[in-house]
PDB file of C-alpha atoms in Angstrom:
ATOM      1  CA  UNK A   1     -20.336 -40.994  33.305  1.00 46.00           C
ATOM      2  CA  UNK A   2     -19.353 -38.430  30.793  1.00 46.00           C
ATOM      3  CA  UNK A   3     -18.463 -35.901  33.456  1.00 49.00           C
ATOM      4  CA  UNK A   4     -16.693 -37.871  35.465  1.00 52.00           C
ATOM      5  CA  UNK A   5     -14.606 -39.069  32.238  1.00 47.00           C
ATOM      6  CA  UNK A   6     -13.564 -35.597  31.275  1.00 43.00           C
ATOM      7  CA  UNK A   7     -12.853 -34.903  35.800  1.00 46.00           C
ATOM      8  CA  UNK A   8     -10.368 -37.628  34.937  1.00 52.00           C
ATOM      9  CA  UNK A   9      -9.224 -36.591  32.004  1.00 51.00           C
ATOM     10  CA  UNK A  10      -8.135 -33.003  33.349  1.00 53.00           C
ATOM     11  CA  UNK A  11      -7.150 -34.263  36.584  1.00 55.00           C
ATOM     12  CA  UNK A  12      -4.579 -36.158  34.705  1.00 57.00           C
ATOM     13  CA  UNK A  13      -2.676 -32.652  33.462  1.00 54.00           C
ATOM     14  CA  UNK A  14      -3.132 -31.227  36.996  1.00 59.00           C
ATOM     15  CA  UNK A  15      -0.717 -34.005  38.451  1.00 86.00           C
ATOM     16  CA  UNK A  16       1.977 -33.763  35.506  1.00 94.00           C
ATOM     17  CA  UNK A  17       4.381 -31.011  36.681  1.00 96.00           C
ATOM     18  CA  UNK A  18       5.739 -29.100  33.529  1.00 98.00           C
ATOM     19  CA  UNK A  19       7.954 -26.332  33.220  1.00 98.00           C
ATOM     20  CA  UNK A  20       8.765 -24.731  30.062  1.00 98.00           C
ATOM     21  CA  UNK A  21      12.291 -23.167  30.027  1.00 98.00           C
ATOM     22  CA  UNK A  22      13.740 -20.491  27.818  1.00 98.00           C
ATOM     23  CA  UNK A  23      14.726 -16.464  27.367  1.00 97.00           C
ATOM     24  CA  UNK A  24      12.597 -13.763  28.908  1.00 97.00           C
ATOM     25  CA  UNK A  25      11.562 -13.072  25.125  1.00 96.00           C
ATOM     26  CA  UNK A  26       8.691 -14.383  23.024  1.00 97.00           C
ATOM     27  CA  UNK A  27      10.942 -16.191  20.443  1.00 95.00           C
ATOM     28  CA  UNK A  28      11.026 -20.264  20.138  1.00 96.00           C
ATOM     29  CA  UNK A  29       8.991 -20.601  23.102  1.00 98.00           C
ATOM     30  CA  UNK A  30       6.055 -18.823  22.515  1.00 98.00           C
ATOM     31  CA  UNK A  31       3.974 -21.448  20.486  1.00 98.00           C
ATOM     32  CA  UNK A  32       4.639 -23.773  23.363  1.00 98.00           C
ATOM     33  CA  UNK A  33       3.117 -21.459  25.788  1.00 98.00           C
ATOM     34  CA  UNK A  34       0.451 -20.831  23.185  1.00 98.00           C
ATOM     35  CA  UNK A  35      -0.657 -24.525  23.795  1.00 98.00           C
ATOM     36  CA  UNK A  36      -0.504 -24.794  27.310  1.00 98.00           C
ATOM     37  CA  UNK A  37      -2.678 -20.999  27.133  1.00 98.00           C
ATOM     38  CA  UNK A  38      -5.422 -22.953  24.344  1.00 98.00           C
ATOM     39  CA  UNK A  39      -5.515 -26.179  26.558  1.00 97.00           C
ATOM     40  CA  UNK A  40      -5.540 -24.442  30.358  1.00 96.00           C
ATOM     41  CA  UNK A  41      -2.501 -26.425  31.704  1.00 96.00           C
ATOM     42  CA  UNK A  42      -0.425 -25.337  34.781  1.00 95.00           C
ATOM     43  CA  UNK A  43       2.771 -25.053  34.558  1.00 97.00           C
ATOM     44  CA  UNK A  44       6.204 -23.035  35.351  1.00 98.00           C
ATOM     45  CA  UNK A  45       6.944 -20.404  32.576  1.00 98.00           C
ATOM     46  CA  UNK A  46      11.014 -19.901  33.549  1.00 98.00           C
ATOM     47  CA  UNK A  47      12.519 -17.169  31.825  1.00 98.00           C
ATOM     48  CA  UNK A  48      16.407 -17.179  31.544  1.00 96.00           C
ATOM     49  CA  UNK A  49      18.471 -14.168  31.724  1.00 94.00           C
ATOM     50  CA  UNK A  50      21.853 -14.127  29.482  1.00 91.00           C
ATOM     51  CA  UNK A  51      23.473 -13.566  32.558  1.00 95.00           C
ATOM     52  CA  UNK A  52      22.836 -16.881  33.783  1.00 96.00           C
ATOM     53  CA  UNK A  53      22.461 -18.619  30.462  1.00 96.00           C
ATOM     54  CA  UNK A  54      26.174 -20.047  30.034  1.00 95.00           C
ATOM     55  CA  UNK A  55      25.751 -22.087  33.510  1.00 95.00           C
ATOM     56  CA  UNK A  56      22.197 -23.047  32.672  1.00 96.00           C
ATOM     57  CA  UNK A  57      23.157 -24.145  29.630  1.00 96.00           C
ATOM     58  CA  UNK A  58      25.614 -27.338  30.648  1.00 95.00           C
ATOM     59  CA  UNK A  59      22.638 -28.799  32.371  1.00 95.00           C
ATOM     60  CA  UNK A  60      20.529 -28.526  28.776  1.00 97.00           C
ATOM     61  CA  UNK A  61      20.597 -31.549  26.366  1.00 95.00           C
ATOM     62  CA  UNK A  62      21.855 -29.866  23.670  1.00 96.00           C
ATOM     63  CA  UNK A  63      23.279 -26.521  24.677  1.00 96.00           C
ATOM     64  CA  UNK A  64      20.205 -25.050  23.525  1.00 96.00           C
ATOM     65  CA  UNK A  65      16.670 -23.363  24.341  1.00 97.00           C
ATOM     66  CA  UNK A  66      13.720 -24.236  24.471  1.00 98.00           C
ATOM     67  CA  UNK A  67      13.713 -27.446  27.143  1.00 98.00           C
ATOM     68  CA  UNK A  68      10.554 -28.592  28.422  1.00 98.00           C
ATOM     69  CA  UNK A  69      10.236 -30.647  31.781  1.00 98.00           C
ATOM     70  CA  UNK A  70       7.781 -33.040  32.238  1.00 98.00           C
ATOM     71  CA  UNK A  71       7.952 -34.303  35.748  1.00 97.00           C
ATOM     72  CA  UNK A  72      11.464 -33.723  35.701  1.00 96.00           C
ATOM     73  CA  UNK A  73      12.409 -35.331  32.394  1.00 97.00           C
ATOM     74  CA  UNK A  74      14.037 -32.842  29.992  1.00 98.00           C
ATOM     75  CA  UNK A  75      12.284 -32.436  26.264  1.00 98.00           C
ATOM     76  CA  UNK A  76      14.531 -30.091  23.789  1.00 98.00           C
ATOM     77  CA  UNK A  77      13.711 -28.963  20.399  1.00 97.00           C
ATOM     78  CA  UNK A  78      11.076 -26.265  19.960  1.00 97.00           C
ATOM     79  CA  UNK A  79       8.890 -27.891  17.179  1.00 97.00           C
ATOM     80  CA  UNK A  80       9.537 -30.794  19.005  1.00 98.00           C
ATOM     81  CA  UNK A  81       7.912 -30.145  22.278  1.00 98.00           C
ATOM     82  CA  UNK A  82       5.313 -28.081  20.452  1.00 98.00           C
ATOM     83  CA  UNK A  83       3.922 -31.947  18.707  1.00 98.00           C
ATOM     84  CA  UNK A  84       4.593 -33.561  21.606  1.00 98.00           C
ATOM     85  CA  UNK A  85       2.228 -30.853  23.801  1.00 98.00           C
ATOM     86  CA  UNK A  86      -0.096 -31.078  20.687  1.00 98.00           C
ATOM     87  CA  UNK A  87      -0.322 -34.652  20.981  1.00 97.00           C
ATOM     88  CA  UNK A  88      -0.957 -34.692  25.095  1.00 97.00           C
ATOM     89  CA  UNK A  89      -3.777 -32.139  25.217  1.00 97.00           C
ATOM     90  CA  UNK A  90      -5.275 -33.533  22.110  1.00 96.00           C
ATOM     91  CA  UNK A  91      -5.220 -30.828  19.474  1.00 98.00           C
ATOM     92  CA  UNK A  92      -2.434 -32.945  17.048  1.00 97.00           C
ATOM     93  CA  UNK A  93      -4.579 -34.539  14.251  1.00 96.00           C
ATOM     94  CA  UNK A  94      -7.035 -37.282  14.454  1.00 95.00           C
ATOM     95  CA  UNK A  95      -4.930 -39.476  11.843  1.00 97.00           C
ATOM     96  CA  UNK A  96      -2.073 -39.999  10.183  1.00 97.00           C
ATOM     97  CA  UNK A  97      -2.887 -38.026   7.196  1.00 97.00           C
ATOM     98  CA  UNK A  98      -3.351 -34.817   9.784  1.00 97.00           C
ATOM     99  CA  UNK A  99      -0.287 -35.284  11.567  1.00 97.00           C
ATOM    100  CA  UNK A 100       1.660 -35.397   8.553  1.00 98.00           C
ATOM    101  CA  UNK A 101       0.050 -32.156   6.752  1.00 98.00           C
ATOM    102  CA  UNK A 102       0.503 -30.357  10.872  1.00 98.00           C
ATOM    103  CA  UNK A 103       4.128 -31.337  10.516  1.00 97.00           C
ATOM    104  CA  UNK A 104       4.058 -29.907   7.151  1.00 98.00           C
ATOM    105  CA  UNK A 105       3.258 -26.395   7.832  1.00 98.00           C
ATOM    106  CA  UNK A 106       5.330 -26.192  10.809  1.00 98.00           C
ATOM    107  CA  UNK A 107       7.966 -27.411   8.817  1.00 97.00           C
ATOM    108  CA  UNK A 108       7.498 -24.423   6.457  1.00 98.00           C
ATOM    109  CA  UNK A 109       7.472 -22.255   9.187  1.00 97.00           C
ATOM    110  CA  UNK A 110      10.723 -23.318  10.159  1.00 97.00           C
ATOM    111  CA  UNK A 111      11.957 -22.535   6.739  1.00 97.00           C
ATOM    112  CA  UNK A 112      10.565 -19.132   6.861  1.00 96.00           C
ATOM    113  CA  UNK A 113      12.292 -18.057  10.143  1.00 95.00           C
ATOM    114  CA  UNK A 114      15.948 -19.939   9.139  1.00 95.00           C
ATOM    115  CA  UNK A 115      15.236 -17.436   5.805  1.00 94.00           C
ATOM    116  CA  UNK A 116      14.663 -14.118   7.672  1.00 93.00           C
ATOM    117  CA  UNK A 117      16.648 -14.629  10.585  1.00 92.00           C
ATOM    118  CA  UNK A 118      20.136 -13.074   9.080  1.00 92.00           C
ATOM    119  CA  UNK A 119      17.640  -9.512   9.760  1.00 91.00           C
ATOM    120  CA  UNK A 120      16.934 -10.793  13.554  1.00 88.00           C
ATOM    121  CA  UNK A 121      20.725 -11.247  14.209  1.00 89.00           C
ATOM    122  CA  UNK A 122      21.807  -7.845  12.287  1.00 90.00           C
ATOM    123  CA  UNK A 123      22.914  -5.041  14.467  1.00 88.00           C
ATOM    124  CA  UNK A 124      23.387  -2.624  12.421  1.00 91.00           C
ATOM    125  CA  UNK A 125      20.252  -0.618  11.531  1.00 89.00           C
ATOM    126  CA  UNK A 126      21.505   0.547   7.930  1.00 93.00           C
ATOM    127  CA  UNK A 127      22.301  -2.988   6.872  1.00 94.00           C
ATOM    128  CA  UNK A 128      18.986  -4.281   8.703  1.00 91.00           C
ATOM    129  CA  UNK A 129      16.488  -1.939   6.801  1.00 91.00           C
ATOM    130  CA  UNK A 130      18.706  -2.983   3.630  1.00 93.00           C
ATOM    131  CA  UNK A 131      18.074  -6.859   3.988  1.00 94.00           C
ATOM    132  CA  UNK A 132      14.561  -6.512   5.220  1.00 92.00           C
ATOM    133  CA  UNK A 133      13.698  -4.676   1.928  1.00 92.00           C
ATOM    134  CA  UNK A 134      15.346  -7.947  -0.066  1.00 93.00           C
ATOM    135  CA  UNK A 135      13.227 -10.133   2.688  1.00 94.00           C
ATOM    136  CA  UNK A 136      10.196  -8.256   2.276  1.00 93.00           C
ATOM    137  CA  UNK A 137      10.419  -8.689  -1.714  1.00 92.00           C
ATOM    138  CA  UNK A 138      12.028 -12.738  -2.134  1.00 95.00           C
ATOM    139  CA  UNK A 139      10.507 -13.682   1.155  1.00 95.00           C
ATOM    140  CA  UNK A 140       7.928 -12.561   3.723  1.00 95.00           C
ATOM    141  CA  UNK A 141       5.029 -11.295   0.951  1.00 94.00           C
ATOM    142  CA  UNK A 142       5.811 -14.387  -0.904  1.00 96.00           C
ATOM    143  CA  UNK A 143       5.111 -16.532   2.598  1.00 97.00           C
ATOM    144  CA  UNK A 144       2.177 -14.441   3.793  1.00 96.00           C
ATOM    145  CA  UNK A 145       0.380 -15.263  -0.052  1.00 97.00           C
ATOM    146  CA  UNK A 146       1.115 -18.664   0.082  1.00 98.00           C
ATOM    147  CA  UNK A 147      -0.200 -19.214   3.340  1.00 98.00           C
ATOM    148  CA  UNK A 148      -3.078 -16.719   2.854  1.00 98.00           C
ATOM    149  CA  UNK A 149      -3.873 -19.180  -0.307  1.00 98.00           C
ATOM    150  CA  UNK A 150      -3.748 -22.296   1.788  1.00 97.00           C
ATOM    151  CA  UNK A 151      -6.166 -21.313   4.027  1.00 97.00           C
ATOM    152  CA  UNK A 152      -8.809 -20.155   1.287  1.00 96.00           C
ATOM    153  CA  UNK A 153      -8.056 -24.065  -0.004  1.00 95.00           C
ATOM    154  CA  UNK A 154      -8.584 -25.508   3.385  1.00 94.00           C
ATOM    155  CA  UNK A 155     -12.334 -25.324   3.447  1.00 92.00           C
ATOM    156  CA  UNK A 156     -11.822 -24.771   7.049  1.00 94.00           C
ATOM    157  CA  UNK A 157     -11.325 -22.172   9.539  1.00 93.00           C
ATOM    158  CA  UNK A 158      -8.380 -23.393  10.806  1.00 98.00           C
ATOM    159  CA  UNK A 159      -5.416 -24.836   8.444  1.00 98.00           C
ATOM    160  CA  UNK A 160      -5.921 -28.941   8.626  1.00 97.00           C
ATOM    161  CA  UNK A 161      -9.101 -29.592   9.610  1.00 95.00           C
ATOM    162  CA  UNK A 162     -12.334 -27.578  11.081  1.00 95.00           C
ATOM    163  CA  UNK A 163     -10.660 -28.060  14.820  1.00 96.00           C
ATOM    164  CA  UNK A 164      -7.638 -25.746  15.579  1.00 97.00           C
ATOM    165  CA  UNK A 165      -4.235 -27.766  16.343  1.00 98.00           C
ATOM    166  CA  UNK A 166      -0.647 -27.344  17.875  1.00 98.00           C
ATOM    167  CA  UNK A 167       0.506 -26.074  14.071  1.00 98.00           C
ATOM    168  CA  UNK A 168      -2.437 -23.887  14.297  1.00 98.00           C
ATOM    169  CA  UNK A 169      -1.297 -21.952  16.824  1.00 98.00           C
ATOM    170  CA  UNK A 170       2.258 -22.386  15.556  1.00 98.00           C
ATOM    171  CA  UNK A 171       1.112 -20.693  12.796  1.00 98.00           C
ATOM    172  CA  UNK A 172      -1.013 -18.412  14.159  1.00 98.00           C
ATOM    173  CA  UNK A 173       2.271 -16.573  16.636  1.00 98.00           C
ATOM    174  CA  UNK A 174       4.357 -16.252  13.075  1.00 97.00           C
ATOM    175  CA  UNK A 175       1.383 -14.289  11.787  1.00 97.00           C
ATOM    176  CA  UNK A 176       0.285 -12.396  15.125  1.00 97.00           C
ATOM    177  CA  UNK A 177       4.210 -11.471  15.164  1.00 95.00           C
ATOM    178  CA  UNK A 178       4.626 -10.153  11.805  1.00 93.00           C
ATOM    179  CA  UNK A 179       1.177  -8.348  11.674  1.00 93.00           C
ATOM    180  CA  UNK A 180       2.161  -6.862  15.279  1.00 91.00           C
ATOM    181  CA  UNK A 181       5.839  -6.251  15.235  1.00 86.00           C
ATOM    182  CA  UNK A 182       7.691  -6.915  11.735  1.00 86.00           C
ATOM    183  CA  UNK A 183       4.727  -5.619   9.104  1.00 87.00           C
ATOM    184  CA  UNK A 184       2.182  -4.035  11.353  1.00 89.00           C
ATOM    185  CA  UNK A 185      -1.402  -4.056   9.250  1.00 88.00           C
ATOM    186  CA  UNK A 186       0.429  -6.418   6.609  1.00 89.00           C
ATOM    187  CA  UNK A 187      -2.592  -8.635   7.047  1.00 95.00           C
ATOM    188  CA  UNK A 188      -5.562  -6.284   6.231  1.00 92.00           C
ATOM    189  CA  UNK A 189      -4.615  -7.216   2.400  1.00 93.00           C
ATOM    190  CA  UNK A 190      -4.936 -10.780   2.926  1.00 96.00           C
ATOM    191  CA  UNK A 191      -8.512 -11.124   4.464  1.00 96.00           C
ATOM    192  CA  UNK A 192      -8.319 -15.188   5.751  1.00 97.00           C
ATOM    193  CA  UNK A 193      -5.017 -14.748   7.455  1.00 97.00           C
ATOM    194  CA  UNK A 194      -6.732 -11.318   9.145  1.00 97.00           C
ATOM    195  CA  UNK A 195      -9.568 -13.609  10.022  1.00 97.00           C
ATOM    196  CA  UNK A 196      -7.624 -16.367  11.166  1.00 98.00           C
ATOM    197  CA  UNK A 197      -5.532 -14.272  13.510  1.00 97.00           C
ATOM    198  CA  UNK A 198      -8.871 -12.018  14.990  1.00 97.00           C
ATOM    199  CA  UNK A 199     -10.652 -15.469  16.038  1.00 97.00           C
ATOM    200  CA  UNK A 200      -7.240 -17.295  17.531  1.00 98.00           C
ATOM    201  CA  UNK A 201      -6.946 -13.791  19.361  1.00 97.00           C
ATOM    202  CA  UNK A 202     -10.286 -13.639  20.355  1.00 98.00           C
ATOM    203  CA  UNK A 203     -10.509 -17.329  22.051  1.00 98.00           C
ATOM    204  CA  UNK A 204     -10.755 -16.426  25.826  1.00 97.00           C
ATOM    205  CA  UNK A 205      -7.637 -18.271  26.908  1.00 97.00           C
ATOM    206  CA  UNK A 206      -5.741 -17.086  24.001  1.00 98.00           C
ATOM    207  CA  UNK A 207      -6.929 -13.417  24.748  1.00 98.00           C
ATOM    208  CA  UNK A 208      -5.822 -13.711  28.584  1.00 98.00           C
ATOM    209  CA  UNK A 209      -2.293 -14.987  27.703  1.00 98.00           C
ATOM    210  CA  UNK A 210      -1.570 -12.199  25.113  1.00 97.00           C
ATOM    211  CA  UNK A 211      -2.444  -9.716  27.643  1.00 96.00           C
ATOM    212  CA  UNK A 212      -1.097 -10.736  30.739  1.00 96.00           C
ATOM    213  CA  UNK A 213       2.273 -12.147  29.380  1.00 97.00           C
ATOM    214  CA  UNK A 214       5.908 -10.190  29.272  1.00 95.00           C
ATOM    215  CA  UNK A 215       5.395  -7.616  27.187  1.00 93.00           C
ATOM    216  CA  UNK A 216       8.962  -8.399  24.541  1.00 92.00           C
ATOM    217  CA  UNK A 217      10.243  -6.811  21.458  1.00 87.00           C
ATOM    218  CA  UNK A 218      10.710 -10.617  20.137  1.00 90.00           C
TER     219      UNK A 218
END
């Protein structure tokens, strides 16, 4: 009975089409993709060029990217889709007291890439090693101890509870990112956050996305 519960149970992903759209980049998208990596869902990983984004972009709800299809029906709003994907492959909390403390960290997240992202948008390379030294200093160590401290407090592996969730592995992209690309080896001082990061790596689905996706700058 049990077997043919869980047959069901996947079969029921297999026949939901999804498609997640967005820029050939890493960016908003990426914990999305994350999820559908962790859970082992099909679907259609479009990548927009700028070329053909302002055409592309009257058919989007809001004039914006991320939109996720689900058999055809449009989804906007990165953190959005990421609770709603969360929620459907059944990695979003068990009650109401983990959903709210999931939508808390991901909500701090946000907060941490509204703060740095004047240094993503700079162009110039003399004012964009000037604010990421202010960043570094006021915000990104400052983010990286907090979070490395609510870890240690978790009790837990993972951030909520002792199974990994959509915030998770919202989480787990801002730190990949920052230890890979903004602060490379930033994490070797803050031993939970290195651990976290090694076993959400190492997690064979996880591991085959990272390698075989784009290879981006962002």
């Amino acid at each position: 009975m049990a077997s043919a519960f869980f047959y069901q149970f996947a079969m029921s992903f297999s026949m939901t089409e999804y498609k997640l759209q967005y820029f050939n980049i890493m960016g908003r998208a990426e914990p999305a993709r994350l999820i559908f990596a962790y859970a082992g869902v099909q679907y259609v990983d479009e990548r927009i060029e700028k070329q053909a984004w302002p055409e592309i972009k009257k058919a989007t709800p809001h004039g914006k990217l991320p939109v996720l299809y689900v058999d055809g029906k449009q989804l906007a709003q990165s953190r959005v889709i990421e609770r709603y994907l969360g929620k459907v492959f059944g990695i979003a909390g068990e009650n109401d007291w983990e959903i709210a403390k999931m939508d808390e960290l991901v909500a701090c997240v946000e907060d941490f890439l509204i703060e740095i992202n004047p240094w993503f948008k700079e162009q110039d390379n003399a004012k964009k090693v000037e604010i990421f030294k202010q960043l570094c200093e006021s915000t990104i160590i400052p983010f990286i101890t907090e979070f490395e401290g609510l870890l240690a407090g978790s009790g837990t592996e993972f951030f909520v509870s002792d199974k990994i969730s959509y915030a998770d592995l919202a989480i787990f992209h801002i730190f990949w990112f920052m230890n890979s690309k903004i602060l490379p080896g930033s994490l070797c001082k803050f031993p939970k956050l290195y651990e976290f990061v090694e076993k959400i790596s190492a997690i064979d689905s996880i591991k085959s996305w990272i390698n075989s996706r784009p290879k981006t700058e962002v």
